[in-house]
Coordinates of C-alpha atoms in Angstrom, one line a residue:
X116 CA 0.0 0.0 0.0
X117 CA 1.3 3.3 -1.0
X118 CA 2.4 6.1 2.0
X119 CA 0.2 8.7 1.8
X120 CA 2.4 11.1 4.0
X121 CA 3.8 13.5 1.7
X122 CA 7.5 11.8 2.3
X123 CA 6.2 8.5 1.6
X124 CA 4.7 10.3 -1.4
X125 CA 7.3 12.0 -2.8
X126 CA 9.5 8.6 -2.2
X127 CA 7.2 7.0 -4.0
X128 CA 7.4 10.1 -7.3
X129 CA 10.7 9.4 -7.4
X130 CA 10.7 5.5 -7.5
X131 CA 7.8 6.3 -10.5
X132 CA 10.2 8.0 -12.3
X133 CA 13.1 5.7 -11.7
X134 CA 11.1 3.2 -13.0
X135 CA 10.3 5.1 -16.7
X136 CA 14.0 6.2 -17.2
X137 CA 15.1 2.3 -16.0
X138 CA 12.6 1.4 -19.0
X139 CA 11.7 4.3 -21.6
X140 CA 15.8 5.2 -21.6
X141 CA 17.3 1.8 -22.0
X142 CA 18.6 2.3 -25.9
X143 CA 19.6 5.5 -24.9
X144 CA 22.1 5.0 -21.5
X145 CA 23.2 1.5 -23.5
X146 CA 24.3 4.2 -26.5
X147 CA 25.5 7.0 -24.1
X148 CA 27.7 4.3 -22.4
X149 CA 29.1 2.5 -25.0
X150 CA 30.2 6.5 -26.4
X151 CA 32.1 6.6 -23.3
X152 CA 33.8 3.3 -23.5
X153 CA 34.6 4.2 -27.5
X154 CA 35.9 7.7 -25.9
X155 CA 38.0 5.9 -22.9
X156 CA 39.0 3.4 -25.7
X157 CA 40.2 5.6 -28.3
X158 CA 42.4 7.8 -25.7
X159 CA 39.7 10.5 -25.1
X160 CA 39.0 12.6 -22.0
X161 CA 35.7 12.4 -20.2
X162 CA 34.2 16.1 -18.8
X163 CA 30.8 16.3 -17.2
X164 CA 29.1 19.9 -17.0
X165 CA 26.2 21.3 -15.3
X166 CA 25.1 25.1 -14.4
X167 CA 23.4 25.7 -10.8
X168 CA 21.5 22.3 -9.3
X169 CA 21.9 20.6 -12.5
X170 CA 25.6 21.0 -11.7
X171 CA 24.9 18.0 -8.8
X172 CA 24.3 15.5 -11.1
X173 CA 27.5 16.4 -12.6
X174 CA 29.5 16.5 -9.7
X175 CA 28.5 12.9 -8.4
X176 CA 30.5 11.5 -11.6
X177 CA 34.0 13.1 -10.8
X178 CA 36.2 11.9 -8.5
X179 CA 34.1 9.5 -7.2
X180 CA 34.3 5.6 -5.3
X181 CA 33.0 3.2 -7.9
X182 CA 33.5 5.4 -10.7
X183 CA 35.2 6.3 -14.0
X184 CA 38.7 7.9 -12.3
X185 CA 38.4 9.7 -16.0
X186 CA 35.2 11.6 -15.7
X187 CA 36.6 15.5 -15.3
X188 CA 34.1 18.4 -13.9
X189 CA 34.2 21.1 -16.4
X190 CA 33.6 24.0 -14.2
X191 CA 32.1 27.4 -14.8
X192 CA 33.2 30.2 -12.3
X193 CA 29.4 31.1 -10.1
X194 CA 27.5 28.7 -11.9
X195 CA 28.4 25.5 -10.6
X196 CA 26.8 25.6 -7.4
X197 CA 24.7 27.7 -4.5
X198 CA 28.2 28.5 -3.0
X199 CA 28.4 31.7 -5.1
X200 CA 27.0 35.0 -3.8
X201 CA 24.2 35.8 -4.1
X202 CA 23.3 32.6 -5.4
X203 CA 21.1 34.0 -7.8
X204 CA 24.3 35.2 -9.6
X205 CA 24.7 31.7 -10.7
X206 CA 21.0 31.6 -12.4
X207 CA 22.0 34.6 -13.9
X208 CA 25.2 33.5 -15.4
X209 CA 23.3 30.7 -17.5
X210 CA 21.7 33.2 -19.2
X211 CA 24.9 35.3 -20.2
X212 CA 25.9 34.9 -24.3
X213 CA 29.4 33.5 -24.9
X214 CA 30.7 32.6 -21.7
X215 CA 29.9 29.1 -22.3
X216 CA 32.5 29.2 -25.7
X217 CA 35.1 31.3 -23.0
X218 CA 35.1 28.2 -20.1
X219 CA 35.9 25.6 -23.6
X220 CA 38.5 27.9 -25.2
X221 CA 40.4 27.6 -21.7
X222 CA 40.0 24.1 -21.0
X223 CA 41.6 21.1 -22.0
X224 CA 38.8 19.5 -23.7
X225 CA 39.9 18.8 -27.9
X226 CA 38.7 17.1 -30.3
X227 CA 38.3 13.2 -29.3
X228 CA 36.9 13.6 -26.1
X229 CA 33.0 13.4 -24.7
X230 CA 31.5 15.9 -22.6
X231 CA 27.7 15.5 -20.8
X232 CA 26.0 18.7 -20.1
X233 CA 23.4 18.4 -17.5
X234 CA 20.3 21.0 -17.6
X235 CA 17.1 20.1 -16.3
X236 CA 15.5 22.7 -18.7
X237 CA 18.0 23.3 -21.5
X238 CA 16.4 26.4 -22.2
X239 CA 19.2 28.9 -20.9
X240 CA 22.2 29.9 -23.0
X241 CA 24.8 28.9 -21.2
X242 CA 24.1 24.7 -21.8
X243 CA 22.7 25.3 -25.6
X244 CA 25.8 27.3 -26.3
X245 CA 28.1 24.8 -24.5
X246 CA 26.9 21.8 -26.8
X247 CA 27.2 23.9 -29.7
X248 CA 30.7 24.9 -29.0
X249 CA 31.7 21.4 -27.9
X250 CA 30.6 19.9 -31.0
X251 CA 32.3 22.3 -33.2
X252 CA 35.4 21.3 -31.2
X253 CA 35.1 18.0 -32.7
X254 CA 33.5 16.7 -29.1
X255 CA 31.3 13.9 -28.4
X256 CA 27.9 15.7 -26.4
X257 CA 25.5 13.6 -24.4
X258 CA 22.6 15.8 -23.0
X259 CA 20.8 15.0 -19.8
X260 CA 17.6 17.1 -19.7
X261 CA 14.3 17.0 -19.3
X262 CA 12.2 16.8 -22.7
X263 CA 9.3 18.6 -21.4
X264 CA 10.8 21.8 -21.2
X265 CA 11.5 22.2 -25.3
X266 CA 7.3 22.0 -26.2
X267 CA 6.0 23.5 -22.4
X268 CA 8.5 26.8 -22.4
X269 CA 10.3 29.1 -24.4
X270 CA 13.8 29.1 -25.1
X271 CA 16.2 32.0 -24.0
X272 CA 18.7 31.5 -26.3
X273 CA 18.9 33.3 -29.7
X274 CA 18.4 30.7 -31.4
X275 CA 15.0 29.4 -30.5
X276 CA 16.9 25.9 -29.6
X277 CA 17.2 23.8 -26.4
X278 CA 20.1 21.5 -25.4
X279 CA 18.2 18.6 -26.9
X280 CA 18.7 20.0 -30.3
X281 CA 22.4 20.3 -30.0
X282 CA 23.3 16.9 -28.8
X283 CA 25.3 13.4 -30.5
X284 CA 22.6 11.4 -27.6
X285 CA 19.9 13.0 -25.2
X286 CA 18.7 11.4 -22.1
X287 CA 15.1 12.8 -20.8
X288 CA 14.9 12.4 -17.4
X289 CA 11.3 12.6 -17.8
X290 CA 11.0 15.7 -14.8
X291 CA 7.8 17.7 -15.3
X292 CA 8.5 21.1 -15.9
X293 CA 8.8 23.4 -12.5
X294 CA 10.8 20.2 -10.7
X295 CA 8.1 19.7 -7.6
X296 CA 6.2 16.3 -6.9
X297 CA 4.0 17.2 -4.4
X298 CA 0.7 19.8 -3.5
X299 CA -1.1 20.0 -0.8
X300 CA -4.3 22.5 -0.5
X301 CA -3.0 24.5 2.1
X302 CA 0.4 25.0 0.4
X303 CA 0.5 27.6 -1.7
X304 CA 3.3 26.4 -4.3
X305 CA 4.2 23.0 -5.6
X306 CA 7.1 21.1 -4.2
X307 CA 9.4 18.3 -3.6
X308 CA 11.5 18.4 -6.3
X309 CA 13.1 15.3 -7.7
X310 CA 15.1 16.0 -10.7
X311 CA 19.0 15.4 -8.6
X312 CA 17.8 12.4 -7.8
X313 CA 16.9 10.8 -10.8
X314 CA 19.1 12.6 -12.8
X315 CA 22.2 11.2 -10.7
X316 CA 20.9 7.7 -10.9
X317 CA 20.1 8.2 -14.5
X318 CA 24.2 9.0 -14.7
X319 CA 25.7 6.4 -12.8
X320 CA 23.4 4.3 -15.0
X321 CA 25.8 5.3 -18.0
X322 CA 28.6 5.1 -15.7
X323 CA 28.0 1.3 -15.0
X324 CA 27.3 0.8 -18.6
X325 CA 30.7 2.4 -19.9
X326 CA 32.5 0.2 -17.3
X327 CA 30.9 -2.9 -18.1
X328 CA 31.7 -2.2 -21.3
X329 CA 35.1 -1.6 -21.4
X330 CA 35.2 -4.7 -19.8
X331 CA 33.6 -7.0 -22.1
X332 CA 35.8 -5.9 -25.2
X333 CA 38.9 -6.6 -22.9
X334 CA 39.5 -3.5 -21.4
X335 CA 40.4 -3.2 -17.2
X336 CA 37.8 0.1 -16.7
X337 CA 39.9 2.9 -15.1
X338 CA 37.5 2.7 -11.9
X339 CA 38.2 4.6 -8.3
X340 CA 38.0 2.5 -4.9
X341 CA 36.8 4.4 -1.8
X342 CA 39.8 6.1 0.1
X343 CA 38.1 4.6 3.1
X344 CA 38.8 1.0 2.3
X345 CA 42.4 -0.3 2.9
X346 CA 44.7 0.0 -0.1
X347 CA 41.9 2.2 -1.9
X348 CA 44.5 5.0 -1.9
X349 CA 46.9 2.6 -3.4
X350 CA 44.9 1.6 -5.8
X351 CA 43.9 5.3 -6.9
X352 CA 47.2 6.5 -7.0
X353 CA 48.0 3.9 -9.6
X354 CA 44.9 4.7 -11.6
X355 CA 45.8 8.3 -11.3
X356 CA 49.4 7.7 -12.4
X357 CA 48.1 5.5 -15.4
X358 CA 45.8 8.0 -16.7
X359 CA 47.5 11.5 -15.2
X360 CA 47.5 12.9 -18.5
X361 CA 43.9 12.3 -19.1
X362 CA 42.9 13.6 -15.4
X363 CA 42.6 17.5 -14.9
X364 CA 40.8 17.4 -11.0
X365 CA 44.5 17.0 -9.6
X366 CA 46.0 19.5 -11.1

């Protein structure tokens, strides 16, 4: 029987959704990691992007205990987190035209390599105009968004476009637009938003596929053991020395 308490409720939202990405985006985390294996295969870089809570998501792939040690954060100053101030500076900055081409002219990502850009909505400049840019580069782009957005808003960039029309593969995260599961008459807004947590699991999805992978064509996946398990740091630091010129979070 379902919990009818709004935690048990909003639990229960998020296992829903769980549930249609696990099924409706099969094909597509199957493609998106088998593009990273080809990437981690051919010598490419891994980067993961995302601008404000999207940024989350994006973060839970770097550096990270069970993980590819080759995933790298591309970071843009203010707009990966609440930690700037005011953190509406960061909303803000995904709005701003040509800073997203700036943070790739600077960064090590070439030609060969994949990058994900995470953006619930995709509507703001900042994601479009990094996928954009990325591709011209000659880089592989995987978009995780929510579909929604593109036919129940408008776009703020130039162009009309969202992220989903300037990706290689898209993942929908299937989030209803305004990210909030729950009402209740006597609260005036909708709330409970889910989108970090299905968009993270939706990730490591991708993540498991491009290790598994990897694996079955041969290939020891470059994985990360938790620092808090004896000789994890052992085994990192010979990961990291493997792959140092294809990790950019130590320098």
């Amino acid at each position: 029987m379902s919990d009818r308490r709004p935690a048990g409720r909003f639990l229960d939202a998020a296992i829903d959704l769980l549930h249609r990405v696990r099924d409706e985006e099969a094909d597509s985390v199957a493609a998106a990691g088998a593009l990273l294996a080809d990437t981690v295969s051919g010598g490419g870089r891994l980067f993961a992007f995302g601008a404000g809570h999207s940024s989350l998501a994006a973060q839970d792939v770097v550096y990270r205990a069970g993980g590819l040690a080759l995933m790298n954060l591309l970071a843009v100053p203010g707009a990966v987190g609440v930690d700037v101030m005011p953190a509406t500076l960061g909303s803000a900055l995904e709005r701003v035209d040509g800073l997203a081409g700036a943070v790739l002219e600077s960064s090590p990502a070439r030609a060969g390599d994949a990058l994900v850009i995470v953006s619930l909505s995709g509507r703001n400049a900042l994601p479009v105009e990094m996928a954009v840019n990325a591709r011209a580069l000659g880089l592989k782009v995987i978009g995780v968004t929510s579909v929604a957005y593109a036919t129940e808003t408008t776009s703020r960039h130039a162009s009309g476009t969202y992220l989903k029309d300037h990706c290689d593969l898209v993942l929908d995260s299937k989030i209803a637009v305004g990210d909030a599961e729950l009402t209740l008459d006597n609260v005036p807004a909708p709330f409970a938003p889910a989108s970090t947590v299905v968009t993270a699991a939706l990730l490591q999805a991708v993540m498991a596929t491009a290790a598994a992978t990897l694996a079955d064509r041969g290939i020891e996946p470059p994985l990360l053991r938790s620092g808090n398990v004896d000789g994890g740091h052992e085994w990192n630091g010979r990961v990291m020395e493997r792959y140092a010129d294809r990790i950019f979070y130590r320098r």
